[in-house]
Short mmCIF file of C-alpha atoms in Angstrom, two decimals:
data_model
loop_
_atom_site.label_atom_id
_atom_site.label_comp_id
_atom_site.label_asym_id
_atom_site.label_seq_id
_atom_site.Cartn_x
_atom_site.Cartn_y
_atom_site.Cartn_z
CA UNK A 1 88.83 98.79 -119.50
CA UNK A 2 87.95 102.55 -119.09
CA UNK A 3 91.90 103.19 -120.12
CA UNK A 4 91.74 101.10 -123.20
CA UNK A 5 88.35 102.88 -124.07
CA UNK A 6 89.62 106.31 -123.75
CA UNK A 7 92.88 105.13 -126.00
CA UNK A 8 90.70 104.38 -128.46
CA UNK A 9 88.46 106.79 -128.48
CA UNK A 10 90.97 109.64 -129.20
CA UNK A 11 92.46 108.28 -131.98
CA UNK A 12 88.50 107.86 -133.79
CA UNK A 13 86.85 111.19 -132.81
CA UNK A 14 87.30 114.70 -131.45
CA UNK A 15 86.71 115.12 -128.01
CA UNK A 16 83.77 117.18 -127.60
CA UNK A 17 80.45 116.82 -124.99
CA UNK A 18 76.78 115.60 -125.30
CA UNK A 19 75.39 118.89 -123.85
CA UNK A 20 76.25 122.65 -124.38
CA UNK A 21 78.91 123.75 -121.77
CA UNK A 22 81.89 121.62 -121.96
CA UNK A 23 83.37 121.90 -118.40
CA UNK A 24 86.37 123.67 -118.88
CA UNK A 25 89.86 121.95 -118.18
CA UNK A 26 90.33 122.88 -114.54
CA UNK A 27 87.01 121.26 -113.44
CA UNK A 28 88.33 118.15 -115.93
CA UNK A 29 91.76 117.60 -114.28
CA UNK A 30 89.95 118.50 -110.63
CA UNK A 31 87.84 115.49 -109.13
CA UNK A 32 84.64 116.49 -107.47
CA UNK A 33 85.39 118.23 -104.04
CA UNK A 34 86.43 116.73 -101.05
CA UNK A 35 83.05 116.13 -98.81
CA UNK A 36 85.04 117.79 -96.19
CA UNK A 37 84.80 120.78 -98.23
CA UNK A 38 81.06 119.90 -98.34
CA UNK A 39 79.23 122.24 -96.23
CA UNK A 40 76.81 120.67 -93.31
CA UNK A 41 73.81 122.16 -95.11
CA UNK A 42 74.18 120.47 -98.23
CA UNK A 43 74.85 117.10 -96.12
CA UNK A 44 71.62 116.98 -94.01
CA UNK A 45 72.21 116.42 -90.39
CA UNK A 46 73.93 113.14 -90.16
CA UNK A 47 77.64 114.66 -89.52
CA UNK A 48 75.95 116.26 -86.18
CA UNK A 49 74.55 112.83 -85.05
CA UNK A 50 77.68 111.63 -83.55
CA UNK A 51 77.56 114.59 -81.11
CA UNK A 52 73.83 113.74 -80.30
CA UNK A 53 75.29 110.11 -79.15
CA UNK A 54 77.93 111.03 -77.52
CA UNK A 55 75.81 113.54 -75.43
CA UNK A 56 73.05 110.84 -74.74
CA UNK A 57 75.50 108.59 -73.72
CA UNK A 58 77.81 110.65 -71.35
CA UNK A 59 74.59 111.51 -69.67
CA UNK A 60 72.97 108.45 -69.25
CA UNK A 61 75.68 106.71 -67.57
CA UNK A 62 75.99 109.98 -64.70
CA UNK A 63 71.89 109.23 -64.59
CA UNK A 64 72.71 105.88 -64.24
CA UNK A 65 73.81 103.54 -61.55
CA UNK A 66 77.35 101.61 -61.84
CA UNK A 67 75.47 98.65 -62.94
CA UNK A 68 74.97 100.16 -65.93
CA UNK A 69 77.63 102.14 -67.51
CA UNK A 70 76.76 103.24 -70.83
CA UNK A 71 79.95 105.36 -71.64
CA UNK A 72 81.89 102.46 -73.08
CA UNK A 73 78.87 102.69 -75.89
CA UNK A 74 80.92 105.79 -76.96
CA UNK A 75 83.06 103.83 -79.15
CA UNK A 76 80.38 103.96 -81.36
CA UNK A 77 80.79 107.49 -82.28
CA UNK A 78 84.08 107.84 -83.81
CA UNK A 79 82.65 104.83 -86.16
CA UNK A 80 79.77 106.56 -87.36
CA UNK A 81 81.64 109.60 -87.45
CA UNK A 82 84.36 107.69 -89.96
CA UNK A 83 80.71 107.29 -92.25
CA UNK A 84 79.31 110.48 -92.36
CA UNK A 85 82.03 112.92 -92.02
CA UNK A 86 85.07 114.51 -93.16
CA UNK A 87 88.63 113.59 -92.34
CA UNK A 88 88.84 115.90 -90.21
CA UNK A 89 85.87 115.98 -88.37
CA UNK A 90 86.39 112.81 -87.63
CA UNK A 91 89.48 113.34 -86.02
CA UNK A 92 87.47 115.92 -83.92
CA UNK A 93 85.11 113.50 -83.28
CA UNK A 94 87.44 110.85 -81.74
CA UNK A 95 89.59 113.43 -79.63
CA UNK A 96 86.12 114.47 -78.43
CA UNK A 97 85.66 110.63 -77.64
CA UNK A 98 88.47 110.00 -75.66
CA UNK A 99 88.11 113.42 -73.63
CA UNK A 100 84.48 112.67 -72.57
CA UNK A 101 84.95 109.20 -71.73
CA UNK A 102 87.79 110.10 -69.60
CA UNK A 103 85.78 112.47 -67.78
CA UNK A 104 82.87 111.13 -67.51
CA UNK A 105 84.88 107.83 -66.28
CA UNK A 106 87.46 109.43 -63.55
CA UNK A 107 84.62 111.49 -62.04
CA UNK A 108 81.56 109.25 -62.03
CA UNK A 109 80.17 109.48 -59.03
CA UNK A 110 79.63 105.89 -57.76
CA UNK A 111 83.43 104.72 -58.24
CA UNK A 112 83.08 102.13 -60.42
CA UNK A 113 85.58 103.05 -62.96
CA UNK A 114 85.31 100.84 -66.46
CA UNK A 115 89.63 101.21 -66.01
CA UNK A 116 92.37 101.10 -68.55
CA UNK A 117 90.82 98.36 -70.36
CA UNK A 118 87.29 100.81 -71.68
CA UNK A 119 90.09 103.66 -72.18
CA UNK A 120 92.42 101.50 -74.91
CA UNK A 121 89.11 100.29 -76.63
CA UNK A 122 88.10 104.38 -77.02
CA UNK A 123 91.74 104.70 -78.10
CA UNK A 124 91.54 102.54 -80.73
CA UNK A 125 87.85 102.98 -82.19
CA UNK A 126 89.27 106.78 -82.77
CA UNK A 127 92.40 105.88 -84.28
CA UNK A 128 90.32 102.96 -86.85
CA UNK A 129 87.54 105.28 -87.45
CA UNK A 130 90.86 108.02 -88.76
CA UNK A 131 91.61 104.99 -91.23
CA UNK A 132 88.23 104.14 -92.41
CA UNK A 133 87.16 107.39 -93.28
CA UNK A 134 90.51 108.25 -95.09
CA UNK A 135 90.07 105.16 -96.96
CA UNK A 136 86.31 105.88 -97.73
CA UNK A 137 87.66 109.29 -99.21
CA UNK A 138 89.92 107.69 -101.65
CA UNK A 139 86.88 105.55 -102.98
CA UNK A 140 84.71 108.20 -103.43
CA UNK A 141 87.51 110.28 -104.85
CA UNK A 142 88.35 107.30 -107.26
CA UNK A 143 84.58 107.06 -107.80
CA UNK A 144 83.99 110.90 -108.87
CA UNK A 145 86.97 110.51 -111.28
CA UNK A 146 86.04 107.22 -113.16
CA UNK A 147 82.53 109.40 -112.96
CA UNK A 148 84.46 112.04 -115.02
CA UNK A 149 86.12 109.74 -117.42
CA UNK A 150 82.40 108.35 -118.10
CA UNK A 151 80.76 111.38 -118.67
CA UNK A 152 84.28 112.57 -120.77
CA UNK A 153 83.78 109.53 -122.77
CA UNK A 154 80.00 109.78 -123.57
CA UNK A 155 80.86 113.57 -124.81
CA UNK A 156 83.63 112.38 -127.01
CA UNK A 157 81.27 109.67 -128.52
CA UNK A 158 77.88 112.60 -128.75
CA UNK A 159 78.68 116.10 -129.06
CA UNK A 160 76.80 118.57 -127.47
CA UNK A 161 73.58 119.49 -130.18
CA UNK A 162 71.92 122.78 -129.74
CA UNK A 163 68.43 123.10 -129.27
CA UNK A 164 67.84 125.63 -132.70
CA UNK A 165 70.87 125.02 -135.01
CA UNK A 166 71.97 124.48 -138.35
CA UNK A 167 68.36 125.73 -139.53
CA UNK A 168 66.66 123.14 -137.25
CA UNK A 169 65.08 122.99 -134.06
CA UNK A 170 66.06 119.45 -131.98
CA UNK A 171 65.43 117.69 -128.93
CA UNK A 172 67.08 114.36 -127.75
CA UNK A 173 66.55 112.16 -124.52
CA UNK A 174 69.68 109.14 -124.57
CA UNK A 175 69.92 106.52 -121.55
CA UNK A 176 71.95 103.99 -121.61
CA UNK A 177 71.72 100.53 -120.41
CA UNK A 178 74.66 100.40 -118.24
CA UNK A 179 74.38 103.65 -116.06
CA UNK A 180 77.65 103.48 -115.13
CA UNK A 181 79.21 103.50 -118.51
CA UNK A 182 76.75 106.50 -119.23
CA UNK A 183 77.06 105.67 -123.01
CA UNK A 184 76.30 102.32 -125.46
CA UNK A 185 75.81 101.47 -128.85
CA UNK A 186 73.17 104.01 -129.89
CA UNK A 187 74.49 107.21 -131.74
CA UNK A 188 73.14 110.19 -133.26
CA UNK A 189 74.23 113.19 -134.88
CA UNK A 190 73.52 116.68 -136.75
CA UNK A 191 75.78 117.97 -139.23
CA UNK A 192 75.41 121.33 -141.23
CA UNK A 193 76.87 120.84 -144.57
CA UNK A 194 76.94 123.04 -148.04
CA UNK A 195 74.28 120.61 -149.23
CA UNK A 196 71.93 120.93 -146.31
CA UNK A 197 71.80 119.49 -142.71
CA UNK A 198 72.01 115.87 -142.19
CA UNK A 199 71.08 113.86 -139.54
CA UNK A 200 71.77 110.49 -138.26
CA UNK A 201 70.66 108.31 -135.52
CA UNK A 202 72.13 104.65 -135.53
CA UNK A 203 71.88 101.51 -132.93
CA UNK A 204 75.02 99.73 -133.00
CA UNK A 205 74.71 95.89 -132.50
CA UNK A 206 75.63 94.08 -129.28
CA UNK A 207 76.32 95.99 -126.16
CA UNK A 208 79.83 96.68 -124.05
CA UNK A 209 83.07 98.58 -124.83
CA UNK A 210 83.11 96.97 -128.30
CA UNK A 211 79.75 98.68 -129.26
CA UNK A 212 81.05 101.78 -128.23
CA UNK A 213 83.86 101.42 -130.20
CA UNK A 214 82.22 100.93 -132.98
CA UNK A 215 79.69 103.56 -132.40
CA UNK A 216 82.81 105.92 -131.99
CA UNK A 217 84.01 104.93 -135.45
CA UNK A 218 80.84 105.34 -137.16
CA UNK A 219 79.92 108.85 -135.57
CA UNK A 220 82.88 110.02 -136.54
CA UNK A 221 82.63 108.97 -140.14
CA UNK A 222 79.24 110.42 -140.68
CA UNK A 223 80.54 114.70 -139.57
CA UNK A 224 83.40 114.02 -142.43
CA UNK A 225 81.08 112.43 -145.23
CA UNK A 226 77.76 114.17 -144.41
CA UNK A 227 80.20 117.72 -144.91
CA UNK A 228 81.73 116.58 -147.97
CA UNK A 229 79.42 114.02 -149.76
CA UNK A 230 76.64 115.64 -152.00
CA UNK A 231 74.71 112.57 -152.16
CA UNK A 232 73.36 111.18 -148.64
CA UNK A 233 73.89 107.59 -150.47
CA UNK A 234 77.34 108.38 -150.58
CA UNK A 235 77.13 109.18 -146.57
CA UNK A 236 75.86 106.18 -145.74
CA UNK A 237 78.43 103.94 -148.36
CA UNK A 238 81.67 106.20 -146.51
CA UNK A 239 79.88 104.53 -142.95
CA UNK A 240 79.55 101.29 -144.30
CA UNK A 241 83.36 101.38 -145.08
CA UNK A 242 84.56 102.56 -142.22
CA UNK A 243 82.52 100.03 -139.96
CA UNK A 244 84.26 97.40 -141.95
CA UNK A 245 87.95 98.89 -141.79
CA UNK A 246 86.94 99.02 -137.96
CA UNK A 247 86.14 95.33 -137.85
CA UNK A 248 89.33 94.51 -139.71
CA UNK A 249 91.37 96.73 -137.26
CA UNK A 250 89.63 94.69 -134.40
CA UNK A 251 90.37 91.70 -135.77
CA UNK A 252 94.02 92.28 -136.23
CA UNK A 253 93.90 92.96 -132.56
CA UNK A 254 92.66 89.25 -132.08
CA UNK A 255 89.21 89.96 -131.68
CA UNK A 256 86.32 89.11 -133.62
CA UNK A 257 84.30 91.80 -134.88
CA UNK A 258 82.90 89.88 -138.40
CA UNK A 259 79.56 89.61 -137.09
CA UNK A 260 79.44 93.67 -135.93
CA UNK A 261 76.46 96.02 -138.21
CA UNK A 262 74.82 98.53 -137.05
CA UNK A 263 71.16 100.15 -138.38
CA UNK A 264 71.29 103.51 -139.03
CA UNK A 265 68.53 106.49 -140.63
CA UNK A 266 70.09 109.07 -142.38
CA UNK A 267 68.23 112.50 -143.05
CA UNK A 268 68.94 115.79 -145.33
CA UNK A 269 67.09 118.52 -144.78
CA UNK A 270 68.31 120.34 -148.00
CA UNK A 271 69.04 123.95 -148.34
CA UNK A 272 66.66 126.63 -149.24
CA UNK A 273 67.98 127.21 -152.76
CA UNK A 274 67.55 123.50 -153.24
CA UNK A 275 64.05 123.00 -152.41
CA UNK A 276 62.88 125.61 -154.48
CA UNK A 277 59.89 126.29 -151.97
CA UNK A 278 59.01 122.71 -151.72
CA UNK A 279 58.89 121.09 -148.46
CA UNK A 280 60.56 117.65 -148.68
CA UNK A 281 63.41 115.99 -147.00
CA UNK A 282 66.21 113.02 -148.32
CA UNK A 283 66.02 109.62 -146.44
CA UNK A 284 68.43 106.22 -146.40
CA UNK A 285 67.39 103.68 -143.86
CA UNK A 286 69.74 101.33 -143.59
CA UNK A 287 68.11 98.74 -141.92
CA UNK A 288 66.68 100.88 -138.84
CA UNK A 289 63.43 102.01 -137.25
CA UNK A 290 61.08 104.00 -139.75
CA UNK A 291 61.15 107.44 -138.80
CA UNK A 292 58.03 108.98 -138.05
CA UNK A 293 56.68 112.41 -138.85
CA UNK A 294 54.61 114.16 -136.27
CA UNK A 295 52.13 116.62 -136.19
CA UNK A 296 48.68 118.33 -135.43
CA UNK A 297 47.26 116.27 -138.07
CA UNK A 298 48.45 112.99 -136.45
CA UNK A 299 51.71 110.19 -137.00
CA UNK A 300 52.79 108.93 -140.84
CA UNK A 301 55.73 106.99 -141.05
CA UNK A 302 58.29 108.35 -143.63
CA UNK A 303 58.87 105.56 -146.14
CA UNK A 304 61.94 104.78 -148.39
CA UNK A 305 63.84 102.37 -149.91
CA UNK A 306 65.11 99.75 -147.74
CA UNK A 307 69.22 98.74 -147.44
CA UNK A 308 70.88 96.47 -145.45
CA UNK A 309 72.20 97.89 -142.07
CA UNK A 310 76.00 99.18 -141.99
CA UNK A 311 78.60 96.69 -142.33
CA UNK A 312 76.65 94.62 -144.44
CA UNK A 313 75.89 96.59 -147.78
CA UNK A 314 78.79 94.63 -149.71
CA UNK A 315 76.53 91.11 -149.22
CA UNK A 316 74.37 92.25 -152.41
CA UNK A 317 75.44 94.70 -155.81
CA UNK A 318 72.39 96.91 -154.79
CA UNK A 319 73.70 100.16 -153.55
CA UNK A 320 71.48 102.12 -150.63
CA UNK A 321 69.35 104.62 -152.56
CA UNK A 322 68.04 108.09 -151.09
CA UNK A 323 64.29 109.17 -151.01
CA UNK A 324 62.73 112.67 -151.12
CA UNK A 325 59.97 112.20 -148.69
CA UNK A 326 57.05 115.10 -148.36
CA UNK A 327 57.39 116.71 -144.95
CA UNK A 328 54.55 119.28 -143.96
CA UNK A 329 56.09 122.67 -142.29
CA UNK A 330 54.37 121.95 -138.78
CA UNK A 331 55.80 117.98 -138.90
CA UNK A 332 58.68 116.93 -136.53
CA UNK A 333 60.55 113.94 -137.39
CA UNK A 334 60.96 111.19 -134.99
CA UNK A 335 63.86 109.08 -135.14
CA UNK A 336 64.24 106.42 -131.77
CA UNK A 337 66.37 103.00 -131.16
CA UNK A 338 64.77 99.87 -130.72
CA UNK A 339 65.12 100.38 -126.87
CA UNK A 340 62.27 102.51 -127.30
CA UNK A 341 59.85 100.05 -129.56
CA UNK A 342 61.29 97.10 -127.71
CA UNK A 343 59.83 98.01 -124.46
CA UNK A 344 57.61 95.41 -122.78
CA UNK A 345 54.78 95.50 -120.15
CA UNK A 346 53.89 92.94 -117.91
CA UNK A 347 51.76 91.26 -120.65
CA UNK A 348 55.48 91.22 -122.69
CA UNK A 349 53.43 93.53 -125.63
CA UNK A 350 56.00 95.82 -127.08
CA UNK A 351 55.79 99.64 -126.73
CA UNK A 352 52.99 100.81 -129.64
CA UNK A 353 54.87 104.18 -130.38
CA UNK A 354 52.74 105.02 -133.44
CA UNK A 355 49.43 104.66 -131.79
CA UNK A 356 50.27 106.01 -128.60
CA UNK A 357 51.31 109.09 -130.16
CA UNK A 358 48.17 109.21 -132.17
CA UNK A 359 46.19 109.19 -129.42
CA UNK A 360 48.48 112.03 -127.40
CA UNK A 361 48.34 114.21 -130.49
CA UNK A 362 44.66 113.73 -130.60
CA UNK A 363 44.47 115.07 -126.73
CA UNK A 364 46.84 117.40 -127.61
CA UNK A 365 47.75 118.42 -130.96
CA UNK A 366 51.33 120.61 -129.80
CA UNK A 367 52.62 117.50 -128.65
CA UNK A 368 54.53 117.81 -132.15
CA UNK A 369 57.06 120.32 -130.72
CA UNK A 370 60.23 118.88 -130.31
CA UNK A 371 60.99 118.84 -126.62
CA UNK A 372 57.31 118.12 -125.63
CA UNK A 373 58.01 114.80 -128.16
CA UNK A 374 60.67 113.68 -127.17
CA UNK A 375 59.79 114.44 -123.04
CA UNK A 376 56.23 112.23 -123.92
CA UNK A 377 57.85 109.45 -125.34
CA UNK A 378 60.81 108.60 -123.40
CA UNK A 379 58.07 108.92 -120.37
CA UNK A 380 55.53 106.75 -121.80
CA UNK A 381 58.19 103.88 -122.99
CA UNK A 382 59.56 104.30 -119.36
CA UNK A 383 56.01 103.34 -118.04
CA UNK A 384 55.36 100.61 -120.57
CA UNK A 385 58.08 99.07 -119.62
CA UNK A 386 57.64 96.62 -116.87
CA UNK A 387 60.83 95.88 -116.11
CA UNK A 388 62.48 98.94 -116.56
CA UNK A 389 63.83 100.10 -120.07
CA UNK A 390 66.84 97.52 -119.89
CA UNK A 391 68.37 98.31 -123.46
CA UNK A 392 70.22 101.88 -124.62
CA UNK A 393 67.20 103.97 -125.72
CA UNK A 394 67.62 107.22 -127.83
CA UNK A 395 64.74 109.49 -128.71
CA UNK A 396 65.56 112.18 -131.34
CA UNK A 397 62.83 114.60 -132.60
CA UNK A 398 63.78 117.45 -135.84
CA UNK A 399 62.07 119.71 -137.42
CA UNK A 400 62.68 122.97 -139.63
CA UNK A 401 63.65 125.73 -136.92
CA UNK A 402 59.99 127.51 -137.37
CA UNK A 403 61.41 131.03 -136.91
CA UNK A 404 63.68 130.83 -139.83
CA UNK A 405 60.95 129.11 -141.90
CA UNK A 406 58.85 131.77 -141.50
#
């Protein structure tokens, strides 16, 4: 599945990463390092506990009378060795075996030898501890690289967004539902364009390789149209398409994809020359969360004229329609998923993102800034939650980079 996902995904969108500092390609082609080449520092003191057994044991049986002879216990350590070590400590490990169980067997003291028999069963622990640990090597090997292709996949799908850029200052917290995958349905995006920078942050229905897909699709379609498209309308009509060319590629595939939308807000924050000095910003919703503008003076959600989500705009004549919405100069816009608002507690009440920010900002009007948002609310879903937040979540906070507005 992670194959067919990468296939895709490189013929729908540029491979780039979700945070600045793509790993170069050396540290791409490389798996993680071997643990071997893990030092004993950075792996607590487990690899030395095998020598503490073996000690303890090859004592207590000289301390010991022949009618209890503990030694044969040290077939033990080349096990637990094979679970916390290297390959080649290991190795050590069971050499060290066999050479202090024969000596501690030939030379006890009261003659009664444990014999061949004790010796083979040594023999043989080392020798299946050797295979274990090689083959728990490959598996975490294995692991780190399907780790890579994750993380590789979730960069191809969101780009890395720096924290002041394109004239805005932005903070973003994204978890996905299925840790492993490290990436779902929800998408976002900034794009600097000759008619100002536009934003995006979309929740893809459904979950699984198929939402990311789609996702993939869309995400690419928005950093071509919100370059070239004047009208943020327009934007939002060129996603619509593609999510429906997408569906009709699936489909040809044999799978059904008739039934795939996805929600979507849609943002320009025009250029200077454009606002003239006034302090508004463009807005499509196309079927998603209101976004919300924060700031000292408390939480206003920025309204607009409502469309029907992506992939469904050709059910009614009615084209989606941008709004200029006021936006103060100290306001950050908040744009999350429904993972967010979805959230239940034990009572099953949803998440009340509005009024718990209201009350934050009245504790502590700075909450506005964009990291401090964005930190607050993914924490405070996170606790609402009873259950855990079980759906993709995406928090996305904006606002006009305040050292180039003043």
């Amino acid at each position: 599945m992670v194959k067919h996902l990468m296939e895709h995904l490189c013929t729908t969108a540029p491979a780039t990463a979700l945070r600045p500092g793509t790993p170069d390609a050396a540290a791409l082609a490389d798996p993680a390092p071997d643990e071997e080449r893990v030092p004993l520092h950075r792996r607590g003191l487990l690899p030395l506990l095998p020598a503490v057994l073996l000690a303890t044991f090859a004592t207590v049986d000289v301390a010991t009378s022949e009618s209890f002879r503990s030694i044969v216990w040290v077939v033990l350590v080349p096990g637990l060795a094979a679970l916390w070590c290297g390959l080649r400590a290991t190795a050590v490990y069971s050499v060290l075996t066999v050479l202090v169980y024969a000596a501690v067997d030939i030379h006890y003291p009261g003659g009664g030898l444990t014999g061949l028999p004790g010796f083979i069963l040594v023999m043989v622990s080392g020798l299946g501890a050797l295979v274990v640990c090689s083959a728990r090597l490959r598996a975490l090997r294995r692991t780190d690289h399907i780790r890579e292709i994750a993380e590789t996949t979730r960069r191809t799908v969101l780009r890395p967004l720096p924290s002041h850029w394109a004239g805005l200052e932005q903070a973003a917290a994204y978890t996905t539902a299925d840790v492993a995958a490290q990436v779902g349905g929800d998408f976002y995006d900034i794009q600097p364009s000759p008619h100002g920078s536009r934003l995006v942050l979309g929740d893809v229905q459904g979950k699984g390789l198929d939402a990311v897909a789609c996702a993939s699709a869309l995400i690419g379609s928005f950093r071509e149209a919100a370059f070239h498209e004047a009208d943020l309308a327009d934007v939002a009509l060129r996603m619509d398409q593609r999510l429906r060319r997408h569906q009709e590629h699936v489909q040809a595939l044999g799978n059904d994809e008739s039934e795939r939308f996805a929600t979507a807000a849609l943002i320009n924050f025009p250029t200077a020359e454009a606002t003239a000095g006034d302090t508004h910003v463009e807005l499509v919703n196309c079927g998603h969360l209101t976004p919300l503008a924060v700031g000292p003076q408390g939480v206003r959600p920025l309204k607009g004229d409502a469309a029907l989500p992506l992939g469904m705009l050709d059910l009614t004549d009615e084209a989606p329609t941008s709004t200029l919405v006021p936006v103060r100069a100290d306001e950050t816009l908040l744009l999350v998923s429904d993972g967010v608002t979805e959230a239940r507690d034990a009572d099953g009440d949803f998440y009340p993102l509005a009024e718990d920010l209201a009350a934050a900002l009245r504790r502590d009007p700075s909450l506005a800034e964009p990291r401090r948002l964005v930190r607050h609310v993914r924490a405070a879903a996170a606790r609402h939650a009873a259950n855990g937040l079980t759906d993709d979540t995406t928090v996305l906070a904006v606002r006009r980079n305040p050292v180039l507005a003043a």
